[in-house]
Amino acid sequence: KSSVQTIGEEQIQNPYTELLVLKGHQDIVRFLVQIDDCRFASAGDDGIIILWNAQTGEKLHELHGHTHKITAIASFSSSDVTEEKTDLIITASADRTVIVWDCTSGRQVQKVSCFHSTVKCLTVLQRLNVWLSGGSDLCVWNRKLDLLCKTSHLTDAGISALVELPKNCVAAAVGKELIIFRLSASNNGSEGWNILEVKRLVDHQDNISSLVSVNDLTFVTGSHIGELIVWDALDCTKQASECNFWDSSVHPDVQPEIKLSQSPHETSVQHLTSDEECVFAAVGKGIYVYNLQMKRVIACQRTAHDSSVLHIEKLPNRQLISCSEDGSVRIWELREKQQLPAEPVPTGFFNMWGFGRANKQVNQAAKKMQENTPVYFLELVGDLIGHSSAVQMFLYFGELGLATCSADHLIILWKDGERESSLRSLTLFKKLAQSGDLQLKL
Amino acid sequence: MISAPDVVAFTREEELEDDLYREPPLPEEYSVPLFPFAGQGANPWAKVAGSKFTRDFILISEFSEQVGPQPLLTIPDDARVSGTFDLNYFSLRIMSVDYQASFVGHPPGSAYPKLNFVEDSKVVLGDSKEGAFAYVHHLTLYDLEARGFVRPFCMAYISADEHKIMQQFQELSTEFSKASECLKTGNRKAFANELEKKLKDLDYTRTVLHNETEQQKKANDKGYYTTQAIEKANELASVEKSIIEHQDLLRQIRSYPYRKLKDSEFHPYEPECALDRADVGRDQDLTASDPAEPCETHLYTHVPSYTPKLIKAKSAKCFDKKLKTLEELCDVYFFTQTLDQLHHIERTFRGDVCYLLTEQISRALLKQQSVTNFLFEDVSFLDEKPPEKQYRGCQGPGQDAIDEKCSEESLAPKVVISLGSYKSSVECVPIKMEQEMEDSEEPKMSESVMSEHQENLDYLDADIKGSISSGESIEVLGTEKSGSGLTKSESQASLPVMPSPQAGRSKVGSRRTVSEDSIEVLSTCPSESLIPEDFKASYPSAINEEPYVDDDEGGLRFAPRVNPGVDEGQDDVSKQESLVQVDAACCIGKESPNFLEPLPELGQKPCEEDGVVRIPPQPYRPAEQGLRGGFPSHEGPSGGLLPYELDSRYLTGSREVSKSSLDECSDSTSYISSAASTCSDRTPSPAHLACAAGERHRKRAGQNALRFIRQYPFAHPAIYSLLSGRTLVVLGEDEAMVKKLVTALSIFVPNCGMYAKPVKHWVTSALHLVDFQKWKLIGLQRAVSPAGVNVLHALSRYSRYLSILDADSKTLRCPLYKGTVVARLADHRTQIKRGSTYYMHVQSILTQLCSKAFLFTFCHHLHLPISEREPEESVVNRRMNFLKLQLGLANEDIKIVQYLAELLKLHYIQEPGRGGNPLLRFDYVPSFLYKI
């Protein structure tokens, strides 16, 4: 029995009614990174990086250079530099190399192969015009790929995640620990940088699986056993923590059987994302919305997908997109439920909202929410089915659409059919005007 | 007694009633005559009685110098086809009107024999006795052993339907020209080979003779030559002379392509199969300015090693030797190519003429729908080489400005650039002229002349234009032989004044009576020359025969054979040509008395600029000539859509139609000429093979579709799915059944581009998203294996993109359809019985849809705001209003048109170089399960 909420074939709010399948990769596509408004790069286990036009789906460049799978990718745009604008992408691979590519020409700018271990994460500090690579140690590089400084060997496992913090700090997740480093210009030279370990935070019980910065003041970490800790970014103290938030005791409307079927894998915080108010966590198969102000989970969808949610992103329009190992992408909307205590609500109504299967529970929930605080819930607005295997990641391009990449070697560009249609009309009339066919043929 | 008055009254009443209801008898002129052959099976489409063959066929005959005209082969090679039809007799007849001047040999004043590169001639013959009408294509092939080195052949398309021949004349001519060109190319190659062998032989002979002479010289030192020695020396000399002659011949045959190339119309035959050869040609194309040269010379280089033999001084007597067969004459490869081409011609022109015409018209019309035709039309047809390539840019009436130029260029006649062709056209005329003149002057006399000729039948060879071979009277209904090289002014100058048309008309009548058992030369069009329309226009009453009387002797002296000494010069030529033109006009006049009334404007048509717009000879139709006379102004440049107009245009190809104002004139001229070019190009060859196959496919698909809509009550939503671009999967265990369903449904699938239809007949593996992008109709295997489970799983996963027709359980899962278009498209109570008819019905409705989609796509204001400030919503509203109110679409029909419009847009904006990513568009709409 699947408790996954489903939406029928009628999805009025789903704007994606046109799709383009982009073929090019030979293996799992794991990473998508946006270069600018209309370009993105994809990379995966085949070691190839491909640049695409997000509007037309045209393949712009195919970058070959890595011999093993790609482990990290970051784009490095130098818009702040007054010179000509160059878009770079940096890729790290299991072959222990990092390559910097020029996106315009599709050429390899430089290749570094002095690593002792695989680089697992890359972060660009735009402000400082440097980038960091995290493997078994943390290295700081400038645009020209000069090694500015590096830490000592930290751990064999390596850094799994990096996030930029204010005051030239970075937080690195190393196993269960969270290490804060501070970058500082060295005293003796203008080009020299030093990196110092500032703090080691050992509050997590298990490996930290995700790390995200919410704003200048806070960042959030999540671990494999479902701990979620909110940190103060300035002094690196724990602001709040939520563990066991899958626990039904926290949420009155949880079905008891969910508790029984828990396993570490199902509670791992796969991915975190946030807006100013909330942190959205992909935990196991579910999606949880944690409000920073209220310091509690305000809405959740325990089984949002059939299997683990791999990536989650908040859209500007209160929508949330999640993708999962089950090969589907779902669009959710965070809605505020009106308090309607007097009116008994018909079953069909709630079912349509997808809140619960049984009308009793809904009613119970409604009764319990007697306080004035608004009640939120996640409503399934649409789902995108196209990939035949796990959807690893997606990239939201605003009105250009949505790019998803998957283990089936494909990238799919999902587009708003209406918009595309009118764009085509526009192109058509432009072309007609250009070729002068308007007069002759019509 | 009481009852009696009642009875009377009653009967009277009845009578009265009867009178009331009885219609007055039709006036005689309105009554339709009974079908004359009603007795022999009431089907008016049954073969015209009197013809002794069951269907059209192609006959190849030769005028053998040993046995006279003889049939060689027929296509199809089936005795049943020609039936009791006397091929020998017919061969005799068609060969006897041979045009050939084919003067080869030693022309007076020339030291060496000269090869004459003769143009083919194209004649239409009728034999009313046999009930046979034929398009006859005469050609000559070279044979070293033949008299004058030439062997006259002809290919004839024989049909019982005179109209068919006349109306398809242009097409027949084009196709037969290809066959002829193929034969001749092969023949030139073979001839060159033969010459080379002969040269080697001669060379060898010379060496031998030389040695012998030397020996004799040495042997006898008496100081005088023995007769033997003199003989040897003579022999040697003759061999040497022969060598020079043959070398000259070889040079001539090899120079043929060069000479021909000056001729704009010459398309050297390039074998399609021999790619390497073509490649060679193409490669050298870049370097050499002359494309045919490498080809042909290349052909000649493959000479197998050959051991020369001694040639005896005296060759065998003409009748002893065995003449080469056609196959030997033209090289096996080319021979088979020709046969293929002829088979193809036979297939193309099979069937009733109205069918052929409809087909041609619809093709021509489809060509014009260049924006939408890719959606539902045959890919094979669209894949045809664009007409520009073959016919130099005469696409259709759309591009008047360009066309006028192009057509002038492309229609530029085969003007007499090479002397050979000039001669031939000159030479072939006079006899016909004679014939015509004698004939027209007085039937009796012509008869006597002919009987005289009859005696000479045995002497007939290629040189004597044997139009006069038969004992019965031969009626030349029309010859269209234009001296196209002429400028109009010349021809006008040389023309005498025309008397009244009356005489001509009366004669027509009288001649018709004689034609009982006669060969009628309905029309001859040697070469792609043109009807001198200008000429006709200036002398509308040129139908009269009287000028011939004046010119009688003139006509006679044109025949160079008859009167070789006459050296009249250019003037005469022009004169004679002008006569021919009169002739041409004349024949048309004879056919349609209406035309005789001179149209007042026509006569005043001044000579235009120097460039004469030339129009190819068009098959004319007597019936419509009159029609055209009745509505001279219907040929506006806008009215290109009614088939009947199209017809009348191309049947006349005439310029005199609407010349009321100069503007209109130039307009219509270009239009007409472009139309003419479309009709000449509407049956280009490469499409035909595919067409024949497509024909069968269409029929079968139509039949299956008909069965489908009758069997399945949910045919409508299924067809809607296809039309709206939702992939339909036909699921079933039985491959044959699934494929049948797929074939049936394939006629409803719009094409996404110029590629093959997005239809996949049979798939056994699980489907993927990519498949739905590529295929819009898929036949899928249902298997019980684990793989089969996967297949079903994939189906359910992607069900939102699919409609699934389960052929086994007879269910359909697809969105609801409530529109009206499909109901018209697939009415299960339809009275249509035949697959092909149903196919046409479907095509017509789909074409309607296409036109709606076209309108929708290309209406500017439906997609873009009229003013800058206009909100998007109002544009959307306007769009929906247009779809609903203007196009009258209801519910889901809108989706169909929108999808088609989307395809049109994609097609139009697609960069020609890039294939473009295939899109998958879909809707989030609920599906329903339909059961029988």
Coordinates of N, CA, C and O in Angstrom, one line a residue, chain A residues 1-6 303 306 357:
Chain A
K1 N 0.8 -1.2 0.0 CA 0.0 0.0 0.0 C 0.9 1.2 0.0 O 1.8 1.4 0.8
S2 N 0.6 2.1 -0.9 CA 1.4 3.3 -1.0 C 0.6 4.4 -0.4 O -0.6 4.6 -0.7
S3 N 1.3 5.1 0.5 CA 0.6 6.3 1.1 C 1.0 7.6 0.3 O 0.7 8.6 0.8
V4 N 1.6 7.4 -0.8 CA 2.0 8.6 -1.5 C 0.8 9.3 -2.1 O 0.0 8.6 -2.7
Q5 N 0.8 10.5 -1.9 CA -0.3 11.3 -2.5 C -0.1 11.3 -4.0 O 1.0 11.4 -4.5
T6 N -1.2 11.2 -4.7 CA -1.2 11.2 -6.1 C -2.1 12.3 -6.6 O -3.0 12.7 -6.0
T303 N 5.3 11.4 3.0 CA 5.7 10.6 1.9 C 5.3 11.4 0.6 O 4.3 11.2 0.0
D306 N 7.8 8.2 -3.8 CA 7.8 6.8 -3.5 C 9.2 6.4 -2.9 O 9.3 5.4 -2.3
R357 N -6.1 11.0 3.9 CA -7.0 10.1 3.3 C -8.3 10.1 4.0 O -9.4 10.0 3.4

